[in-house]
PDB file of C-alpha atoms in Angstrom:
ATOM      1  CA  UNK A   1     -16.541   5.113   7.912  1.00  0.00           C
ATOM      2  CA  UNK A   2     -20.181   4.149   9.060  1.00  0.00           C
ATOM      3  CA  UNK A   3     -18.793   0.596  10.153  1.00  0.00           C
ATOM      4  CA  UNK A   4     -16.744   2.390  13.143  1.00  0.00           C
ATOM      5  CA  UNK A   5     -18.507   6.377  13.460  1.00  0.00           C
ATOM      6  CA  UNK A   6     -20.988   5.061  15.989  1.00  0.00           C
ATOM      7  CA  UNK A   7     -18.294   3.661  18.296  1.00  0.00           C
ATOM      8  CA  UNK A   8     -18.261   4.846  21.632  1.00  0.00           C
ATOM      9  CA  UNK A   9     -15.119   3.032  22.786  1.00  0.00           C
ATOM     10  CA  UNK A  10     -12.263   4.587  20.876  1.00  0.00           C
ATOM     11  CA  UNK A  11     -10.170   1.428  21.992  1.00  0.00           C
ATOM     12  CA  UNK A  12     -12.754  -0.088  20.041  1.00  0.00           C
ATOM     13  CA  UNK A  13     -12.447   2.318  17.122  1.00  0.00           C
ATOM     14  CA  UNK A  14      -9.041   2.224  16.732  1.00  0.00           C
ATOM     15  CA  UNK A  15      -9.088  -1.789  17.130  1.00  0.00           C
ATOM     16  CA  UNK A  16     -11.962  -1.968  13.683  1.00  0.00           C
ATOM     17  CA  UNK A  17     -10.070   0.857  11.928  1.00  0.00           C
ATOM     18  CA  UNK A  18      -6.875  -1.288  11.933  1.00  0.00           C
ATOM     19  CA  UNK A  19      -9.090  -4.586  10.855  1.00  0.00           C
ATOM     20  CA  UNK A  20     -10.408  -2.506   7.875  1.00  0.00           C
ATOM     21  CA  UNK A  21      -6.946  -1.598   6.983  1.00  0.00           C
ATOM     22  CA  UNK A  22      -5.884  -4.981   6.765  1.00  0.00           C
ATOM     23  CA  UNK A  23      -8.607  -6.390   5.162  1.00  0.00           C
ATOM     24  CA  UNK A  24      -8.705  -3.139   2.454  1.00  0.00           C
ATOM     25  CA  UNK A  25      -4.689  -4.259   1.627  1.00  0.00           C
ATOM     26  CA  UNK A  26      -5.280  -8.028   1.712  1.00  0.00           C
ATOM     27  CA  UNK A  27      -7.885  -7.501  -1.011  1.00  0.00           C
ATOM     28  CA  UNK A  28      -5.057  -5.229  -2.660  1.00  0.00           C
ATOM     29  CA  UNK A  29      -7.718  -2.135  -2.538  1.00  0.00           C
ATOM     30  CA  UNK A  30      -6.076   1.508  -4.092  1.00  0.00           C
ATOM     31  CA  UNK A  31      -4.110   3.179  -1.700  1.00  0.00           C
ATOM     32  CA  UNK A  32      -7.185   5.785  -1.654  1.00  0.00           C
ATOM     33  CA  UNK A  33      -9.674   3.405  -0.350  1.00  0.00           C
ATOM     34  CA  UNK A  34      -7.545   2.673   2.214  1.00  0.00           C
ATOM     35  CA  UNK A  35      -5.563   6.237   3.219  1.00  0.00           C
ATOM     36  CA  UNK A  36      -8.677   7.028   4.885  1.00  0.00           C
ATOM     37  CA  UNK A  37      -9.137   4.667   7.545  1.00  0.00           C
ATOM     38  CA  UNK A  38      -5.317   4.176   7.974  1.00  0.00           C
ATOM     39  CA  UNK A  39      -4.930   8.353   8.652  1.00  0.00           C
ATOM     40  CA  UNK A  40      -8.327   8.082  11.162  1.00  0.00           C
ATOM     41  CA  UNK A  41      -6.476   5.509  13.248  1.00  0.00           C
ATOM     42  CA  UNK A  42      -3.696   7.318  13.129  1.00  0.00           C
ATOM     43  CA  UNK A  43      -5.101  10.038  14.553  1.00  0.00           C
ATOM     44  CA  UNK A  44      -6.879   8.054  17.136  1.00  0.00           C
ATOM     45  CA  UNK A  45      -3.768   6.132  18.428  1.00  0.00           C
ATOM     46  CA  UNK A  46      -2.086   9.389  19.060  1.00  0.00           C
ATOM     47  CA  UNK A  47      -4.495  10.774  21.043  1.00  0.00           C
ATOM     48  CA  UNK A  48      -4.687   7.684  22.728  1.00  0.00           C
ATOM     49  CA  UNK A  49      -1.112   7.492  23.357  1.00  0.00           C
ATOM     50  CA  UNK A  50      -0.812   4.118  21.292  1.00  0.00           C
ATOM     51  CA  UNK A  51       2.419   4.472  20.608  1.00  0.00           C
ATOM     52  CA  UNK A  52       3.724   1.136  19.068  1.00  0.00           C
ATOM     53  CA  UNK A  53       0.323   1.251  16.965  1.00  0.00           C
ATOM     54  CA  UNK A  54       0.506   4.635  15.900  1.00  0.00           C
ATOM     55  CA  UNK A  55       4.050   3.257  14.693  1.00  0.00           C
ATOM     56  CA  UNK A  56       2.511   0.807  13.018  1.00  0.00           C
ATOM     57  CA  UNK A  57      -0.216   2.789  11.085  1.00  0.00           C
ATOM     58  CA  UNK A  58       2.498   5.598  10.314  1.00  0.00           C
ATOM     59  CA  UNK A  59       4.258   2.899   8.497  1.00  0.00           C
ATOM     60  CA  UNK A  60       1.207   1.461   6.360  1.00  0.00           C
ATOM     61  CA  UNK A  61       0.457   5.553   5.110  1.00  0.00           C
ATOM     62  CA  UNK A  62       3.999   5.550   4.484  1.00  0.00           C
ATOM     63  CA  UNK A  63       3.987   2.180   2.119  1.00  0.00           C
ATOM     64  CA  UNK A  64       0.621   3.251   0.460  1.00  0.00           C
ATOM     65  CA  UNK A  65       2.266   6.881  -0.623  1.00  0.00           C
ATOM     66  CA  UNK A  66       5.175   5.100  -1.244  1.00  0.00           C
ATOM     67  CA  UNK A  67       3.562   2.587  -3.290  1.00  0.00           C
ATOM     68  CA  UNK A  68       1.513   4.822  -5.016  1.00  0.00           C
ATOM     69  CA  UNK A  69       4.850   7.081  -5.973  1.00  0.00           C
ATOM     70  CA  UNK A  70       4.274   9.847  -3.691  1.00  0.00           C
ATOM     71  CA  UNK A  71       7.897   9.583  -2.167  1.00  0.00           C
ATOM     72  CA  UNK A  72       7.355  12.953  -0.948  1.00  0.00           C
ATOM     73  CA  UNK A  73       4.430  12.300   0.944  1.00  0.00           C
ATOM     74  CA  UNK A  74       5.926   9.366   2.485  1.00  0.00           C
ATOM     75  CA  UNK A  75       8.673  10.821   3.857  1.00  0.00           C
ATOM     76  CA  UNK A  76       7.407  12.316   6.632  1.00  0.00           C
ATOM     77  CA  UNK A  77       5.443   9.463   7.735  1.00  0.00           C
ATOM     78  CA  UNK A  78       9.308   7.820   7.295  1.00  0.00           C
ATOM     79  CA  UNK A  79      10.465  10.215   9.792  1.00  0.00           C
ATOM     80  CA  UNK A  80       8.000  10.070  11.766  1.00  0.00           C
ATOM     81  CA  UNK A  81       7.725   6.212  12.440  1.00  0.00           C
ATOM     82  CA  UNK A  82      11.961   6.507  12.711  1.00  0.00           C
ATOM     83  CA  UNK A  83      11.467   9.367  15.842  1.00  0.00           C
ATOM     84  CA  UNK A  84       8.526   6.972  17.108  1.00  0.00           C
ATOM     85  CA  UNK A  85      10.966   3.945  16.883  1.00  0.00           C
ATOM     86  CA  UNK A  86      13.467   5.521  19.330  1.00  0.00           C
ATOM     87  CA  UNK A  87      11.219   6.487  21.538  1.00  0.00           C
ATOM     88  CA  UNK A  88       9.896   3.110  21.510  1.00  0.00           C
ATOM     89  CA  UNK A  89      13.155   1.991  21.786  1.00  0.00           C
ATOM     90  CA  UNK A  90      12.813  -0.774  19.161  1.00  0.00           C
ATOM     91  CA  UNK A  91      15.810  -1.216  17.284  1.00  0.00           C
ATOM     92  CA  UNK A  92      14.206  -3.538  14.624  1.00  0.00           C
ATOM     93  CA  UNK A  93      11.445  -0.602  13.467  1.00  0.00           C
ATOM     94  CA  UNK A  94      14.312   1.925  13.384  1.00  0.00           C
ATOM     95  CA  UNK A  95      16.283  -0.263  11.208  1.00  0.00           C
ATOM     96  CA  UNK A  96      13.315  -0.901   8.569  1.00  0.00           C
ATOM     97  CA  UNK A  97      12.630   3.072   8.897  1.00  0.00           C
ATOM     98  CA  UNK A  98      16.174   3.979   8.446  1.00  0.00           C
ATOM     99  CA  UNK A  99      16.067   1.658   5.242  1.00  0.00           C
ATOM    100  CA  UNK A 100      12.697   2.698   4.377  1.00  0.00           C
ATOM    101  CA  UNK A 101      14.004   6.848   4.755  1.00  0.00           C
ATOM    102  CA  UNK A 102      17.086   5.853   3.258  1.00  0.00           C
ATOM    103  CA  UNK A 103      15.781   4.412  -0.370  1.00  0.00           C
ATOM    104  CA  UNK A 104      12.803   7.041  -0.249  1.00  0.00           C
ATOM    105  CA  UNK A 105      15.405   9.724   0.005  1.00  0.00           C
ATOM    106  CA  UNK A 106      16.933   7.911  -2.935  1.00  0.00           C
ATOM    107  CA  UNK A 107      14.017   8.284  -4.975  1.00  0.00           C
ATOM    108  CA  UNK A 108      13.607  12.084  -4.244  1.00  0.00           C
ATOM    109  CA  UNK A 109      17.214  12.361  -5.627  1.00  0.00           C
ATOM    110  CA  UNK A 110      18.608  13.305  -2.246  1.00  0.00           C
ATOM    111  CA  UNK A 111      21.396  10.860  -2.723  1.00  0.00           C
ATOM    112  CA  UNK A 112      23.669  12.396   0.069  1.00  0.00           C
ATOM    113  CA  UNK A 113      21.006  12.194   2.739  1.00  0.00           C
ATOM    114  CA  UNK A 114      20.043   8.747   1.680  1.00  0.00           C
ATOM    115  CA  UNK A 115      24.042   7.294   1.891  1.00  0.00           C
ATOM    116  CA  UNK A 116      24.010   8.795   5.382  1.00  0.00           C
ATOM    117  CA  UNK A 117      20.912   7.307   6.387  1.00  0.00           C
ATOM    118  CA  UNK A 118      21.627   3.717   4.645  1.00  0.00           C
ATOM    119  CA  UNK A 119      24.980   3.975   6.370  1.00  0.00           C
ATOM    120  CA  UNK A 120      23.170   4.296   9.702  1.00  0.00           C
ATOM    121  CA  UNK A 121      21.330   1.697   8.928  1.00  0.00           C
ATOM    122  CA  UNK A 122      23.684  -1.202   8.428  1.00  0.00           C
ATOM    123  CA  UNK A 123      25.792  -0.255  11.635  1.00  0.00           C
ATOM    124  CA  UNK A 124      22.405  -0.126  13.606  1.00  0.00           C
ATOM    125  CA  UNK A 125      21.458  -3.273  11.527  1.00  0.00           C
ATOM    126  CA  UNK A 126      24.697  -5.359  12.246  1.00  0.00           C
ATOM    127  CA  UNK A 127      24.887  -4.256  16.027  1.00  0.00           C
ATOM    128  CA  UNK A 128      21.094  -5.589  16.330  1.00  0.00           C
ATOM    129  CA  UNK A 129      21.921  -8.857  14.873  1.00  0.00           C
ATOM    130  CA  UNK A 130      19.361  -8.030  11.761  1.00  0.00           C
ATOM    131  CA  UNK A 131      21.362  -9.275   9.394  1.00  0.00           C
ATOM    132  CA  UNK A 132      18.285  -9.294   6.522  1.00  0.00           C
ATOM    133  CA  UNK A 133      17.646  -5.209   7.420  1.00  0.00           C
ATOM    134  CA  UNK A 134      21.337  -5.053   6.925  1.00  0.00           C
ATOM    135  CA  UNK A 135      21.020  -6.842   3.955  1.00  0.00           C
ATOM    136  CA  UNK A 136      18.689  -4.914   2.331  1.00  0.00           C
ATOM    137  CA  UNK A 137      20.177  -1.373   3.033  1.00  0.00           C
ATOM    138  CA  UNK A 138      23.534  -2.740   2.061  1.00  0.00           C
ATOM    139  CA  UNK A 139      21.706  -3.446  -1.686  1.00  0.00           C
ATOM    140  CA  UNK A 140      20.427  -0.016  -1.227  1.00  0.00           C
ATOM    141  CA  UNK A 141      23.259   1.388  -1.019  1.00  0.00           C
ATOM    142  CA  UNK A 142      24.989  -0.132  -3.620  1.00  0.00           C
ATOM    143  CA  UNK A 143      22.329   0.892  -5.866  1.00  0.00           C
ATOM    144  CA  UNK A 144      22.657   4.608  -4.967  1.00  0.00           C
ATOM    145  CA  UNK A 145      25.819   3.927  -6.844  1.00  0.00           C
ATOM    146  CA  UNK A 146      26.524   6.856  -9.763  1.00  0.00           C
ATOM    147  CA  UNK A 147      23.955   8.658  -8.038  1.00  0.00           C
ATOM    148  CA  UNK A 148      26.394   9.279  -5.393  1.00  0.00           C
ATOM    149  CA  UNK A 149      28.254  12.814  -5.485  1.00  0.00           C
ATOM    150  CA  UNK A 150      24.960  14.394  -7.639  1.00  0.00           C
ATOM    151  CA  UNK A 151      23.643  17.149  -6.069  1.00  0.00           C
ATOM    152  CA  UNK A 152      20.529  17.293  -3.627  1.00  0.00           C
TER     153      UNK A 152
END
């Protein structure tokens, strides 16, 4: 935090804050090292209005809770980065939210929202030409598998 506090320009800020994040997960540093600086930029792009990097930033909190097995702490940030997406209008983020909501939803055991989601994402996948994204929602999917018809 002292490396950027004394910042005037937040452009500037928000520019070191995102170097520290990617420096704190190339050295594979604990998700709560990191969550720290990743949430302060995230705060600064949006009042900044830096959309596609507010995007961005959403998705890394959303892997590090993810990783760290908070699903239900990263599924917000999923959401979040999905809405941001559309607005964006970039169809390749909204397919690797959709998949990202979709198998998150599958860990929380919300197997009905995450076949509708996973669906979603292979037509929006396939129509976009991302045939990996589709791909990988398609396994998704599949895996859902028994889980399909439980209960939410």
């Amino acid at each position: 935090h002292a490396l950027y506090s004394g910042l005037e320009d937040a452009h500037g800020t928000l520019q070191a804050l995102e170097g520290i994040v990617r420096t704190r997960r190339r050295a594979s540093a604990p998700a709560e090292e990191i969550l720290p600086h990743v949430k302060a930029g995230l705060a600064l792009a949006g009042v900044l209005g830096e959309k596609r990097r507010e995007a961005s930033l959403r998705n890394t909190v959303a892997i590090l809770e993810w990783e760290s097995g908070r699903y239900a702490q990263a599924l917000p940030h999923y959401e979040e980065l999905l809405a941001l997406s559309r607005e964006l209008g970039d169809r390749f983020a909204e397919g690797l939210a959709l998949n990202s909501l979709g198998v998150t939803l599958s860990r929380l055991r919300r197997y009905d929202e995450a076949r509708t989601v996973l669906e979603e994402s292979i037509l929006l996948n396939r129509d976009s030409g991302e045939k990996l994204l589709e791909q990988h929602a398609c396994t998704a999917l599949a895996g859902l598998g028994g889980a399909l018809g439980k209960t939410n």
